[in-house]
Every structure is written in C-alpha cells, then in structure tokens.
XYZ file of C-alpha atoms in Angstrom:
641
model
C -45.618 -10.045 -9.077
C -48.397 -9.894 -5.855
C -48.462 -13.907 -5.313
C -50.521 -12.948 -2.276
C -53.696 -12.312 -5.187
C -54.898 -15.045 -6.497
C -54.340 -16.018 -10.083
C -57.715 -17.516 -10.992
C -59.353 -13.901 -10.040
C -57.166 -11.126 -11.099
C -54.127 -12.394 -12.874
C -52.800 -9.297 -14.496
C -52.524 -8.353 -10.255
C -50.887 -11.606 -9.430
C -48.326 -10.980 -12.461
C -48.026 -7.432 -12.210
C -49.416 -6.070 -8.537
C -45.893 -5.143 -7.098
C -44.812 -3.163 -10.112
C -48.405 -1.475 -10.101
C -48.072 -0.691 -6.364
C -44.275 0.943 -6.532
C -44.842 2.270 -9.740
C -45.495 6.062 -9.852
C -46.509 7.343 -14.213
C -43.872 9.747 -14.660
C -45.407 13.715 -14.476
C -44.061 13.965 -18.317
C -46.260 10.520 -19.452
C -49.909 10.121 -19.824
C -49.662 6.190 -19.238
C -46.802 4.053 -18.104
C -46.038 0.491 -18.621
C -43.669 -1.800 -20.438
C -43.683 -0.674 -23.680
C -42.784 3.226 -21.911
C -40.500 1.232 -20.541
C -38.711 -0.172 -23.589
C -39.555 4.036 -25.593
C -37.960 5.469 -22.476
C -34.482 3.556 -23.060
C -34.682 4.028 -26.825
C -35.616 7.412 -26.327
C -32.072 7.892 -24.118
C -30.063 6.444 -26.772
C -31.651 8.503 -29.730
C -30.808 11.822 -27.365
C -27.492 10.804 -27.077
C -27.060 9.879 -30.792
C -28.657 13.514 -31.837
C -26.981 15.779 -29.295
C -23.462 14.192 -30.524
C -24.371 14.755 -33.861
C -25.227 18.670 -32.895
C -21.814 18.815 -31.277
C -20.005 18.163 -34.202
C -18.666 20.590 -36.748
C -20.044 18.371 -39.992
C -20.002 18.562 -43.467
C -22.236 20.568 -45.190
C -25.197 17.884 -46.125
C -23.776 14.903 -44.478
C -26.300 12.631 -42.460
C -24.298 14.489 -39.045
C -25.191 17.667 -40.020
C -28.504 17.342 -41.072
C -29.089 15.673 -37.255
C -27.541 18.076 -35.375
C -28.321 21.253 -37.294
C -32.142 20.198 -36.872
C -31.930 19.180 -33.387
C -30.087 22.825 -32.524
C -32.836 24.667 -34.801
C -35.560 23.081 -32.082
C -33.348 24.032 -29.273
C -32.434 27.853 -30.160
C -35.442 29.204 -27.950
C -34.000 32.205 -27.723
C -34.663 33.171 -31.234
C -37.997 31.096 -31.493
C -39.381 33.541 -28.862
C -38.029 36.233 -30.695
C -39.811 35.198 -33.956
C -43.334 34.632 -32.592
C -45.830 33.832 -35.339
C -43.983 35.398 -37.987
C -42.755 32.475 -39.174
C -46.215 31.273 -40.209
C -46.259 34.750 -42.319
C -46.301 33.374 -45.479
C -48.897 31.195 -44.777
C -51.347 33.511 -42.818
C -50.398 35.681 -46.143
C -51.650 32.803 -48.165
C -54.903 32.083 -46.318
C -56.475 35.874 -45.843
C -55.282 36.222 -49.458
C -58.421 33.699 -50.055
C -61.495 35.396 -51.848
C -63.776 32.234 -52.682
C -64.435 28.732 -52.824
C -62.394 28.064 -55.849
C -59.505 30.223 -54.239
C -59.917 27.481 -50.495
C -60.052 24.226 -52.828
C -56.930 25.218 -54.552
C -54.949 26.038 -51.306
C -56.314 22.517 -49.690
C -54.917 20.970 -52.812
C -51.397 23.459 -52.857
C -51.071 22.479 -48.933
C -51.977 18.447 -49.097
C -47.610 18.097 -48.539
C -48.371 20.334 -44.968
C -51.687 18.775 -43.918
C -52.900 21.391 -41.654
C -56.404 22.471 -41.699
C -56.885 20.362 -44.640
C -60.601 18.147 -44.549
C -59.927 16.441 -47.589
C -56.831 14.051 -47.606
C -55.117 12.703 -50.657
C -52.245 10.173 -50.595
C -50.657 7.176 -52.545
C -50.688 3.406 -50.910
C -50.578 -0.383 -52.350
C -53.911 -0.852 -54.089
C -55.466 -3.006 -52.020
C -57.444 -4.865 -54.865
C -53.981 -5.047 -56.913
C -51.137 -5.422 -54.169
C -48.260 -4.817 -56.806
C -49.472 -1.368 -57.608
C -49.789 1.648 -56.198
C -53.233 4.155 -56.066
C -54.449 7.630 -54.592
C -56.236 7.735 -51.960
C -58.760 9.915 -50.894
C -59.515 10.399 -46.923
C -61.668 12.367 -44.232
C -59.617 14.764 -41.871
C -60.175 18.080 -40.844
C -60.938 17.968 -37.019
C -58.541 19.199 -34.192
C -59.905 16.774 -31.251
C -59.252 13.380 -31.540
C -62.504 12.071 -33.001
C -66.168 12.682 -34.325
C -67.457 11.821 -31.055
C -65.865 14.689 -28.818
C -67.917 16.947 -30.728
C -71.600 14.883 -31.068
C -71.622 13.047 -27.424
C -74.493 15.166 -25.256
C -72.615 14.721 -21.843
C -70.765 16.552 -19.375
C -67.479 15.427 -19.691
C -67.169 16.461 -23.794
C -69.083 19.244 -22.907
C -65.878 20.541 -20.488
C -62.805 19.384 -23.058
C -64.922 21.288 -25.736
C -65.147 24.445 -23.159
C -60.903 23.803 -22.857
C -60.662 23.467 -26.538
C -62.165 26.603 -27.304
C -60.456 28.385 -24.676
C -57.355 27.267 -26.192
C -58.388 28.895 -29.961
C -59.036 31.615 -28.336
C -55.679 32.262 -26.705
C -53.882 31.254 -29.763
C -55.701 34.224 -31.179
C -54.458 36.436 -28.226
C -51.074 35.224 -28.739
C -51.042 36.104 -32.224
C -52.170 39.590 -31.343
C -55.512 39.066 -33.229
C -58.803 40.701 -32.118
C -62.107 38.155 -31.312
C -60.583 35.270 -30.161
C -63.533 34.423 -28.132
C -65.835 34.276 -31.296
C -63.399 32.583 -33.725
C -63.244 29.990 -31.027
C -66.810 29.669 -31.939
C -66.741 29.929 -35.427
C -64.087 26.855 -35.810
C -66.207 25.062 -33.487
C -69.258 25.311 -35.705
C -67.032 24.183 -38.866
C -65.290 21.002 -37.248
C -68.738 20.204 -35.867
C -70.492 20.285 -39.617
C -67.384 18.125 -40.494
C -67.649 15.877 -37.351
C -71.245 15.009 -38.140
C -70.395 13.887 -41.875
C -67.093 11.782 -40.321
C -67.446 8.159 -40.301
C -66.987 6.803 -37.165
C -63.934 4.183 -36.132
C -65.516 0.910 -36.501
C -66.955 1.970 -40.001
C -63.111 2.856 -41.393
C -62.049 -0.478 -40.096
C -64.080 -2.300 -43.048
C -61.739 -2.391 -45.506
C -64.478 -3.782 -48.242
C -66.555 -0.812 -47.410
C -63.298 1.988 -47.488
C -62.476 0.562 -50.861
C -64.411 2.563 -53.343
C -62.486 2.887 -56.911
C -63.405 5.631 -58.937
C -62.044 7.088 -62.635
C -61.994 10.836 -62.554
C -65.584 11.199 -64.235
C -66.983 9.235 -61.169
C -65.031 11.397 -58.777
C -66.902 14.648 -60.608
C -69.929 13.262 -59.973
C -69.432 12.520 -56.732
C -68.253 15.667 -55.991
C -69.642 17.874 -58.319
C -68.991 21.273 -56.858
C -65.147 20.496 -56.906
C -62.573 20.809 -59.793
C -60.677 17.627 -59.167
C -57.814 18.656 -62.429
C -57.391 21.748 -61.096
C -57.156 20.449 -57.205
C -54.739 17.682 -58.412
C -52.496 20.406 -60.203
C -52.679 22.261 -57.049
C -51.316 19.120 -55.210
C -48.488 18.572 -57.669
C -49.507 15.179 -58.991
C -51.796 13.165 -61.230
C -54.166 11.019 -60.862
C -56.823 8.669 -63.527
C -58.035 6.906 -60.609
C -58.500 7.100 -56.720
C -59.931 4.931 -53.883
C -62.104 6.653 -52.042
C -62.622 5.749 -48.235
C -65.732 7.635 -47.278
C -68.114 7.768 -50.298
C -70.967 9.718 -48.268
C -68.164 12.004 -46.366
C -67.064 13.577 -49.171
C -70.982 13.687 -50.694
C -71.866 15.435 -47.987
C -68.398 17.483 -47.317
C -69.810 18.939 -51.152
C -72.896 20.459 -50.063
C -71.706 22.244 -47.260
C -67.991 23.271 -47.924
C -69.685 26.299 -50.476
C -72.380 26.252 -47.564
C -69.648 27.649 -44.980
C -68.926 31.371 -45.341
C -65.447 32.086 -46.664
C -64.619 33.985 -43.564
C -65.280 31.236 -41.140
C -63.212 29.052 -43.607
C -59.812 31.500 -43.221
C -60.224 31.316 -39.664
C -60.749 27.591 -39.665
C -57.424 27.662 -41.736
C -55.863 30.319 -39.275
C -56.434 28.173 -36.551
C -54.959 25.116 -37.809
C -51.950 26.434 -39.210
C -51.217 27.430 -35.887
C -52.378 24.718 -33.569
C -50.152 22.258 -36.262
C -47.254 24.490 -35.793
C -47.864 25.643 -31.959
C -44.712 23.762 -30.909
C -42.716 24.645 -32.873
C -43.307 28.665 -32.042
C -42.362 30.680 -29.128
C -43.570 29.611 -25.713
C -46.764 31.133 -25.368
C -48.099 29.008 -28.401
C -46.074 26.038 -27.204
C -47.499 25.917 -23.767
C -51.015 26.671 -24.766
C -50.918 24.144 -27.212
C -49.856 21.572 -24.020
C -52.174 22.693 -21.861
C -55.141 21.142 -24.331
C -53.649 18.288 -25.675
C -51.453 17.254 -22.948
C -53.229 18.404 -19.408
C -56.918 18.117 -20.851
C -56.778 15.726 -23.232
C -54.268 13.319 -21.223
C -53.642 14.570 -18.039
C -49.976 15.282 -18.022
C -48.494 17.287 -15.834
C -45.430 18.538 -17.214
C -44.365 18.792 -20.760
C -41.586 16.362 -21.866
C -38.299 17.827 -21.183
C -37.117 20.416 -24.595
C -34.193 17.802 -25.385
C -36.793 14.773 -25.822
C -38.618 17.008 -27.563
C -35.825 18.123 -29.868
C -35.139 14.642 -30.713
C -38.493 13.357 -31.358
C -38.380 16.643 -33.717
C -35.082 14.798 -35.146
C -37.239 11.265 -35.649
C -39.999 12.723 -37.134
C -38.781 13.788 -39.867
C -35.219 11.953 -40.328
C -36.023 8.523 -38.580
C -34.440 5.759 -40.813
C -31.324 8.358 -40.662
C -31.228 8.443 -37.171
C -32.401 4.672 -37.136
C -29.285 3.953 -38.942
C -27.353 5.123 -36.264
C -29.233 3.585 -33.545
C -28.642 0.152 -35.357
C -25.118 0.510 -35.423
C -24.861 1.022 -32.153
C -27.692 -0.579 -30.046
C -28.579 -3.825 -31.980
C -27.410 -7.241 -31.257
C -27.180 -9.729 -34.398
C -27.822 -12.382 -32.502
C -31.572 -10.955 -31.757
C -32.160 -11.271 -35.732
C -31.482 -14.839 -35.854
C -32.945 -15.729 -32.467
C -36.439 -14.010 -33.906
C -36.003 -15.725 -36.995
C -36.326 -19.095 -35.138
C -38.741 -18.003 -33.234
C -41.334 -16.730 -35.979
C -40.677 -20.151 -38.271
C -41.713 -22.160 -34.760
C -44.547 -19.647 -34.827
C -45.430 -19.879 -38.177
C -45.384 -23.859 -38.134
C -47.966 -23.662 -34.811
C -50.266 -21.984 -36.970
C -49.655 -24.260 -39.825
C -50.602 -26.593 -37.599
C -53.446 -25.212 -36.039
C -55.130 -24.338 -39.292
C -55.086 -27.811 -40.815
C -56.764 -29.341 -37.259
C -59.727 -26.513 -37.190
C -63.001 -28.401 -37.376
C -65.108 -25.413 -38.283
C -63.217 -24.659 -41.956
C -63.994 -26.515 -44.967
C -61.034 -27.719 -46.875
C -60.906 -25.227 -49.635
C -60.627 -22.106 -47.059
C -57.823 -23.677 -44.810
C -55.758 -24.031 -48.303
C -56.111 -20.564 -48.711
C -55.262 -19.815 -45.735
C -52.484 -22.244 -45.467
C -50.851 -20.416 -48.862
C -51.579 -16.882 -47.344
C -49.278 -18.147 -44.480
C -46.619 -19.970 -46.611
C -46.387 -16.414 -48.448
C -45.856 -14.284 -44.718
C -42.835 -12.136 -45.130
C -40.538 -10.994 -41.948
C -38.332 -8.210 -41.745
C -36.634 -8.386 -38.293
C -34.534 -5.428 -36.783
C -33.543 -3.180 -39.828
C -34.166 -2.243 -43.148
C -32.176 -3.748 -46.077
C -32.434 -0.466 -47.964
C -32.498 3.120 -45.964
C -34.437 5.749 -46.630
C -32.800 8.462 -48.619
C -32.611 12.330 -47.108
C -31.219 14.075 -50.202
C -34.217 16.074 -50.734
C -33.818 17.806 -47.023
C -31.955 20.558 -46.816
C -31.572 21.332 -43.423
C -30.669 24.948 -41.925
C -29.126 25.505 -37.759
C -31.965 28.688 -37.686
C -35.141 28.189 -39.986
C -37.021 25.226 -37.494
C -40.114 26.006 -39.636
C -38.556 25.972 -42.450
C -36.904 22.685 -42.358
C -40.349 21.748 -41.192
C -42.087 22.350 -44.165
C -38.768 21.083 -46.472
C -38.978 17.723 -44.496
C -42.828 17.549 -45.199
C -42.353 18.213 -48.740
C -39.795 15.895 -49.385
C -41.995 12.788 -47.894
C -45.233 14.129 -49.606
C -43.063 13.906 -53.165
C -41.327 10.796 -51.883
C -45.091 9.075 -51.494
C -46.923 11.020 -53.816
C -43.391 10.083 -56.684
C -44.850 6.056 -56.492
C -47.578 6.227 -58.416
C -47.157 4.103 -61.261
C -44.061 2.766 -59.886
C -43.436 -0.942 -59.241
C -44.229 -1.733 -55.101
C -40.878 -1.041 -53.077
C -41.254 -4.497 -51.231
C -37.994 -3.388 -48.692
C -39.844 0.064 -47.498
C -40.307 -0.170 -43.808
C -43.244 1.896 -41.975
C -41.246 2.250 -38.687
C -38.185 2.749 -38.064
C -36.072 0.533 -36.059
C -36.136 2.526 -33.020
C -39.720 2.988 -32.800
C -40.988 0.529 -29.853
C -43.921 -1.427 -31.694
C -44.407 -4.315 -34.615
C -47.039 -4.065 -37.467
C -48.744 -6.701 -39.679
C -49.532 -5.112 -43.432
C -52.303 -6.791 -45.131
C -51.205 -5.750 -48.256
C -47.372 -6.533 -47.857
C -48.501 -10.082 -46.145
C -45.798 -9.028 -43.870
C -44.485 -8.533 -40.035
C -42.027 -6.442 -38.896
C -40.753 -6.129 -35.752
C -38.162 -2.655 -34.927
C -35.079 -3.195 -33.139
C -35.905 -1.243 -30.266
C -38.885 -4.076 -29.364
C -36.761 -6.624 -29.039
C -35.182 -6.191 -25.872
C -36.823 -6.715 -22.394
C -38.936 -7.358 -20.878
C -40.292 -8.424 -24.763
C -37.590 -10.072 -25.533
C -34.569 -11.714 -23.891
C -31.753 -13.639 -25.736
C -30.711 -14.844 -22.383
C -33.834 -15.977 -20.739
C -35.168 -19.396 -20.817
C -37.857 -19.892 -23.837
C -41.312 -20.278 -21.618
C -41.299 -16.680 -20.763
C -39.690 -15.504 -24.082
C -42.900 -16.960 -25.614
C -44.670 -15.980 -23.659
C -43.535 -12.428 -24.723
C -42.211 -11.870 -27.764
C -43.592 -15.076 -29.236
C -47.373 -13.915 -28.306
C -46.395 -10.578 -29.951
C -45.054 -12.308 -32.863
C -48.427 -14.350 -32.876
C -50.261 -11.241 -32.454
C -48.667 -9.915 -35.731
C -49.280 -13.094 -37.806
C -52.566 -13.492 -36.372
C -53.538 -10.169 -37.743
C -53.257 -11.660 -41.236
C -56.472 -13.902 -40.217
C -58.484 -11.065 -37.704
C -62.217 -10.165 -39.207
C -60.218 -7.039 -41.431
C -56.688 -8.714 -42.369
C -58.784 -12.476 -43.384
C -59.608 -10.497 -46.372
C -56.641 -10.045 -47.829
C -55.282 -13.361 -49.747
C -51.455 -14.880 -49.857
C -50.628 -11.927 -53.017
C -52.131 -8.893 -50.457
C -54.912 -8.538 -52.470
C -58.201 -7.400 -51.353
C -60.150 -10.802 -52.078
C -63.210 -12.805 -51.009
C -61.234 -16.374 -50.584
C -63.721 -17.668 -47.972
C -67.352 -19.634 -48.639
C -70.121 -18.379 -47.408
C -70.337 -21.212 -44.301
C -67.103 -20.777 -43.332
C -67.162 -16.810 -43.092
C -70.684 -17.264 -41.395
C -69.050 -19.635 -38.289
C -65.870 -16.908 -38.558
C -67.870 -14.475 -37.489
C -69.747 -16.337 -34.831
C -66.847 -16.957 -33.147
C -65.704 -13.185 -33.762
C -69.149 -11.666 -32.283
C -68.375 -13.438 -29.423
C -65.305 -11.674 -28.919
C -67.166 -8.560 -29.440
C -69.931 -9.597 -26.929
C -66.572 -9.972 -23.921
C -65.068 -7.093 -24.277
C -68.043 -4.928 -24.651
C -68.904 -6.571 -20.752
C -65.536 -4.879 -19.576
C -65.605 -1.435 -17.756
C -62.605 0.575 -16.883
C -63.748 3.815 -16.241
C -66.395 5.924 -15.221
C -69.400 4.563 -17.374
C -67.228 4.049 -20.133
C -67.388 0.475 -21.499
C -64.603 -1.283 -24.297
C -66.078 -0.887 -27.521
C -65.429 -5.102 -28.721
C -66.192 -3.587 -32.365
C -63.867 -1.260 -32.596
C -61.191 -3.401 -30.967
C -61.842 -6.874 -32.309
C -58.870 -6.910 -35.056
C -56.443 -6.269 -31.769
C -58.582 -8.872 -29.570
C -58.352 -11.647 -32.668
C -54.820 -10.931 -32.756
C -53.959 -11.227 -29.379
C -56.226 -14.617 -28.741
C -54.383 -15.770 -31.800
C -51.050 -14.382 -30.621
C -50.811 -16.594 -27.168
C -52.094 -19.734 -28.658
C -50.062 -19.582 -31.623
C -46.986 -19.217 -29.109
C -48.042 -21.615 -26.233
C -48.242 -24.601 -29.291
C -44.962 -23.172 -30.565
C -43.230 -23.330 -27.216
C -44.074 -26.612 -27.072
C -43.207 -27.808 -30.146
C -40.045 -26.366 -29.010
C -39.494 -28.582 -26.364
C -40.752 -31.889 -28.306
C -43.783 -31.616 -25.957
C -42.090 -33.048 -23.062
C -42.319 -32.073 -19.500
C -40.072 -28.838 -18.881
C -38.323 -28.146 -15.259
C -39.857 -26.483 -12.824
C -38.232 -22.821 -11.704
C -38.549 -21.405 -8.513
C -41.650 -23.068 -8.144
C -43.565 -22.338 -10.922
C -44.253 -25.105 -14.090
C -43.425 -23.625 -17.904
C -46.802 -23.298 -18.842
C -47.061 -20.858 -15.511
C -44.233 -18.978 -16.452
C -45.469 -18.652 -20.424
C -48.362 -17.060 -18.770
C -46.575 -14.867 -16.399
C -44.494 -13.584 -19.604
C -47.570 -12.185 -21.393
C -49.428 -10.864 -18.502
C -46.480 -8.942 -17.726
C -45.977 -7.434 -21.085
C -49.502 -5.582 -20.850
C -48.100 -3.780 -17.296
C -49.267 -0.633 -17.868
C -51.279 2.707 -15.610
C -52.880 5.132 -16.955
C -54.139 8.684 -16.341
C -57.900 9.038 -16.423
C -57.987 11.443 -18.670
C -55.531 9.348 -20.810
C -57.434 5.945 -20.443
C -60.861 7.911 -21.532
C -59.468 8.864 -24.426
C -58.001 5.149 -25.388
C -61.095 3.933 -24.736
C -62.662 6.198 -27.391
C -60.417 6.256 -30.049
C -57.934 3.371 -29.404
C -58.455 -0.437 -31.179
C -56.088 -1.567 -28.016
C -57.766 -2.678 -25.031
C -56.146 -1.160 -21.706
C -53.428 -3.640 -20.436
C -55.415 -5.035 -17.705
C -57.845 -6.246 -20.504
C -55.336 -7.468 -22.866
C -54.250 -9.953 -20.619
C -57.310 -11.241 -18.705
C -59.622 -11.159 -22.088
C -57.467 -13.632 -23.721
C -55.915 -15.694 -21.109
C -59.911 -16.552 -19.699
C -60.555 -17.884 -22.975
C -57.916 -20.365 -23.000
C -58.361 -23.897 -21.378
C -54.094 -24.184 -20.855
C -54.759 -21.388 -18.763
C -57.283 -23.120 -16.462
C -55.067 -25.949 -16.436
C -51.897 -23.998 -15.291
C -53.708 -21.917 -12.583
C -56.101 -24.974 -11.703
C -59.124 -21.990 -12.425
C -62.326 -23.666 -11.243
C -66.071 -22.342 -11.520
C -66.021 -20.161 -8.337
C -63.406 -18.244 -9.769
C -63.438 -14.931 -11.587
C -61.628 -15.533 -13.870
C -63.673 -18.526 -15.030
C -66.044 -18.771 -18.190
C -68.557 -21.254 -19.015
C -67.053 -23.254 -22.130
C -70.418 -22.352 -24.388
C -69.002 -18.692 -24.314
C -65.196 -18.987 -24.456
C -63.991 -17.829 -27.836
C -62.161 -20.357 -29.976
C -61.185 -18.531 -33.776
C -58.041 -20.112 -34.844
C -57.346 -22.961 -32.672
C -59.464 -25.985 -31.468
C-alpha cells in the first residue's frame, strides 16, 4: 500500500502504490500483477512435476512417460535445429499439391483437427437453444494478428506492426530457403485483409442471440453456395444435419471471394500459416522470428520465456488434466474445497437476497432469475472425472508429430459428442490454470486449484479481505450468469427470452450506463476502454463486490467487526479487491488489451466499480471534491439497490 495517496482520489495507488513502485515486469512477461503472480508459482510446480516425470525410465504409455517423453521431445534442440522445416514436409507436400478451389476446401475441411491457416472453423459445443445437446458450430478465423482492426485502422501505429508483420513472413520464407519472401509477405497481407474486412468485429460476437443462427444442411448450401458442405464434412471426418452458424454475412461474403482469390496466393496463405502455427516448435531461426512479432512487437517482451517453461507449457497444452492430476495431488489443500464451498452458498444467498429487494424487476423476472440461481452449479478445485490420454501416443523425438497426434485426439474427442448426452463433469480448465469461468450453458462456476491461493485466497486470513478477494471473484463468476450476454440464458442453460419487455428496457439502462464510464477512461496514448466490448466483465465485477460485501456481512450477523491495525472491515474488504487487480503493463501489451481484451486494465477494474458503490464512500468518507466521487444520477446500480 502508498497510505501517503489518498483513497478518495486514486485508490488502486493507495492499495497498491508500494508494490507498483518496487515492482519491476519481469523481461520474459508482457504484464505483471497478481494473477502472474499466482501463474508464476503454478508454473514452478508444473516444471518440477514434468522434468521428474522426464527423468524417469517409465512404462511404455503410462501417464509418466507420456509427460516426460513430450517434455524431452521440446527440449532436444539439438535435433530440432537439425530438422529445420522438414518436419512440416508432409504438409508443404499437401498444400503445393493444391490445383483448385475444390482441391483448398477439401484440405480446410481434412486440416479443421490442425487449425492452421484455416478461415472457416467447425467445432461441436452445448446447443445453446437446447443445453442437453450438443451441435456444430461454424466460426470466422483465418487472420494471423490478433484482430480485424490491425489490418482496417488508417493510423500510424497499425501501420508499423503491419510493416513488422510482414517483415516477419518474409523471413520465414528466407528461413525456409524459399525465393520472394518480400512479395508473399504481400500477397498474405492482401488475403487476411479481404478476410479482415468480412470479420465481425468483438462486440458483434458477444451477442449471443445474433451468433446463434441454426441451419439444416439445405440452408447451409444456400448460404454458401459455392461450397460442397458433404464433401467438406467428409473431409473433416464427421457429420453433421445441422450447424449454428456465428457469422451469417462472414461466411456470405467469405463465398464470393474465396474462388475470387487466385489459387497461388491461397498456397502461400496456407504456407505461411503452417509455419507461423508451428514456428516454435522448429529450429531457432523460425522460433525466434516468430518471437520477435508476437512477443517484442506485439507485446513488448524482451526476452523469450526460458526453453524449460516453454517445454512445460508444451506439456499443458496438450496433456493438462494429466498433468493437473498430478499437480492436485500434490499442491491442493482439502480444506480450500470446503472453505469455497461456504463461501459461494454465503455468496449465492447475498444474491438471493439482493434479487428479491430490486425495485426495478417485476415479479415474474426476479422468479426467473431466482430459479436460474437456485440451479448454479460449482465445481471447486478438481475434476470428478479426468480427462482420458489413450488416444496420444507420445514419441522422445517426433515434437511435431506428437503435435499433430495430440491435436487429433482432442479434435475426435470434441468432434466424437455429437449426438451424445452433455458430459455435465467436463471441465474447460484445468486445475492448474490461474483463472475461474462462468458457462452460460452449464449454469456453472468453476474455480481451478491454482486460484485459490494468495493473495486470492487465504484459508488463514481473516474473512473481510478474503471477500474481498476471492468472494468478489466468486461474485464476479455468478454475476456473469445475470451480465447483458449470460441474462439470456435461463436456470436449464438454454438460450431463452425469460425477461418482459420493461424489465429488459430498465436492464439495459442501467447497463448503458456502464458502457457510458468506461468508455470516459483513457490509459494510453489516445486509446480509450471500449465499455461495449467490456460490459459482460464490468457487470460482473460491479456484481462481484456487492454480492461479496452483503455476503461478508451476513457472515458476521451484521454486527460491528474489530478494527485491525487501524483500518475498519469494510476498509479492509476494499483493500482486498483493489489489490487483486495489481497489475503493470508494457505499452505495447496494454494497447493490445485494450483492443482485443473484454478485461479492463487493473487500475480500471478496481476504481470503475468501487466509485459506483455508496459502502465505498462510506468506508473512505469520499466527498464531492474528490476524484473518485460520482454524482448519484450516474452511479450504476444493476443487481443491487
């Protein structure tokens, strides 16, 4: 903390201005704040699990094995440099092999399991009309920069990461020992831009009425009349009747141009991709080319992450819940489950609670809303059920190859559901991943293992700042089962208009005026928050600390808690969630969170929410003068009175 700054101007200074001050980002990181903090530690004790695996001399197919073997196939740089790009033979084979259109939609469809290169993405998820079945799914992709607008914005800053960009194609094109790398720099330019333009942008994917477009196979044709969807389906390896489709006019317009594109420009599109998706995973002239784009440019890194922490991550991506099952044994407390599990019913009654007082929703909406909470589902710390790794088979020396057999066994693993009953105890993170989700179509949270340690979460610290912590992040999660995307979803997970039309029209009142704040903050440059694209996180946060300051003090009986070391509960509660959002960031990583993130830096996480709340003003005695004050009128209210 800097108690010399005032906490009724700048309270993420006065809770975090020390730790910002001694607090250097480390040369490997692009940002650096708690939750680096918490991915740091878990990232330790995954290295430690892996390399002991690797030391071992394990049996043949055995979970040990598997771990090490693919940890020491990321590690043997010695023969990685030796192979070059002839690992990606096949492949490059594959692609210049390529004579027309008919030829490129069959090898998008043959390649969905890799996803490289691919502008047309199919997958199976929960139908989110008809949460106890699964669907296909139809998506944009196709781009190598982070979003639509790197390529469209007219200014100088895209202008110079497209300049890097293409400088990078065209040493990957060098490195392969290919001739015009300079103008098939260009050429994939000119094709991600023609995709860019048709992309829709961020805030449009976040309607989930407007991504949910069901179509029988006819429709599809129709649609998409200058593709062969049986024959693209075959390619993929699965069937399909019906499919959602998320961007109706993307894929209109992705059918007038694809034939449009000249077949050349397509293979070196595909060229290009295979390699930049594979660059580090080659020898080390790909591998640092590949860094010095996305990690220098595009976040302003200085050094690569060390090969180990690599080679682990390597491990994770593609046998987490194995390796999870490890880190379980070894690193998580049982008495975390069942202090969480208190914790979220506390939580879950505050909402109860705050639901049934709102004066804004009619009576028919708050029981629906009240079921749709009754029905929340936790899963705390583990999975019931692991993930099963049969279908890997993992080699010491084929990296690539145990690549591509990893990505094929998830690929038939997701694409295998359909028509299958919903596996209700299938987790999307493993438990040593360092975040929480809400699904909408689960009407579930789940919160990893590796989150709930400090400074999140503390079995041994007193409850004010653990709620103010963990609870608000446990509030966040629930809350995002009632934000302006997960509202729409009812107590089943289905995709369902529950609301009347005068309660959804003072809902979004309330939720424009979140938009309006954090469109007013600036953290960069002339770079402004987009409140649009952010306002599920912002609803979920606002929702998150009220939800846990009413819980704390339901957890006290609402009577008057000690004061410690000189500040009240209610001070400390606060102190707990400012300090959670302690983060810095490079400039070159902040720019790009403000244009493609829904999160809100740190700094804005906590000030956004906490000058919105009259407890606040109480704690900190905030008074009209001060900046962190807002007229009443304009202070956003959603969930709570």
């Amino acid at each position: 903390m800097d108690t010399t700054v005032n906490p009724q101007d700048n309270f993420y200074r006065y809770a975090n201005g020390s730790w910002l001050e001694r607090t250097d980002i480390p040369s490997d990181r692009s940002r650096y704040g708690s939750f680096d903090e918490l991915l740091e530690t878990a990232e330790e004790q995954v290295l430690e699990i892996i390399q002991e695996m690797s030391d071992r001399n394990a049996e043949e197919g055995s979970d040990a094995q598997k771990m090490g073997d693919l940890y020491q196939s990321f590690m043997n740089t010695e023969q990685i440099n030796e192979l070059g790009i002839s690992p990606l033979a096949p492949e490059i084979e594959q692609i210049n092999s390529i004579h027309d259109h008919d030829d490129l939609l069959l090898f998008w469809g043959k390649t969905q399991k890799y996803r490289f290169g691919n502008p047309l993405s199919l997958f199976v998820s929960q139908n989110q009309m008809q949460a106890d079945q699964y669907i296909t799914y139809l998506s944009q992709s196709g781009l190598g920069l982070p979003d639509r607008e790197y390529y469209l914005r007219d200014n100088e800053q895209s202008q110079q990461i497209i300049d890097q960009y293409k400088t990078m194609i065209s040493e990957f094109w060098n490195h392969a020992g290919w001739e015009n790398g300079e103008q098939a720099a260009e050429t994939v330019l000119s094709v991600e831009k023609q995709i860019a333009e048709s992309h829709w942008t961020r805030v449009e994917n976040r309607d989930r009425q407007a991504t949910y477009n069901k179509m029988s196979l006819p429709e599809l044709n129709e649609l998409t009349s200058n593709i062969d969807w049986i024959e693209f389906s075959d390619a993929a390896g699965f069937k399909f009747d019906e499919i959602v489709v998320r961007q109706p006019t993307y894929f209109s317009a992705f059918n007038d141009y694809f034939q449009k594109i000249d077949i050349d420009d397509w293979k070196q599109y595909l060229n290009f991709h295979l390699i930049r998706s594979n660059a580090s995973y080659l020898s080390s002239e790909f591998d640092q080319t590949n860094f010095n784009f996305y990690g220098r440019v595009m976040n302003g890194q200085e050094e690569q992450r060390s090969r180990e922490k690599r080679g682990a991550s390597t491990v994770e991506g593609s046998l987490g819940f194995m390796v999870g099952q490890e880190y379980v044994n070894r690193h998580y407390p049982q008495e975390a489950s069942d202090r969480m599990d208190e914790m979220i019913e506390n939580l879950k009654l505050a909402f109860e609670q705050s639901i049934k007082e709102l004066e804004w929703m009619g009576e028919g909406t708050k029981e629906e809303a009240l079921n749709k909470l009754s029905n929340f589902e936790a899963k705390i710390g583990q999975p019931e059920v692991w993930r099963d790794y049969q279908c890997v088979e993992i080699e010491k020396n084929d990296l690539i190859g145990n690549l591509r057999r990893s990505a094929r066994c998830e690929y038939e693993r997701n694409t295998g559901r359909l028509g299958e009953d919903v596996d209700r105890e299938e987790w999307g993170m493993t438990p040593q991943t360092v975040n929480a989700y809400y699904s909408p179509t689960m009407n579930e949270i789940v919160f990893p293992a590796a989150i709930l340690q400090p400074p999140f979460f503390d079995v041994n610290a007193e409850d004010a700042v653990n709620y103010g912590a963990i609870g608000a992040v446990i509030g966040h999660e629930i809350s995002h089962g009632f934000d302006d995307q997960g509202r729409r979803s009812d107590g089943e997970g289905n995709l369902r208009d529950w609301w009347t039309e005068e309660d959804e029209k003072q809902f979004n009142v309330r939720a424009e005026q979140m938009v309006e704040q954090y469109n007013e903050y600036n953290p960069i440059d002339d770079m402004f928050i987009n409140g649009a694209l952010g306002l599920g996180e912002n609803i979920a946060d606002l929702g998150g600390v009220n939800v846990a300051y009413r819980a704390y003090h339901n957890s006290i009986n609402n009577q008057p808690a000690p004061v410690i070391e000189g500040f009240t509960a209610d001070q400390r509660f606060f102190v707990g969630w400012g300090q959670v959002w302690r983060t810095k960031y490079r400039d070159e990583a902040l720019r790009q969170q403000i244009m493609t993130g829904p999160h809100a830096p740190g700094r804005y996480r906590a000030l956004g929410v906490l000058s919105n709340m009259p407890e606040f003003y109480e704690a900190f005695d905030v008074q009209p003068s001060d900046s962190m004050y807002r007229k009443e009128d304009i202070r956003v209210r959603i969930w709570f009175k």
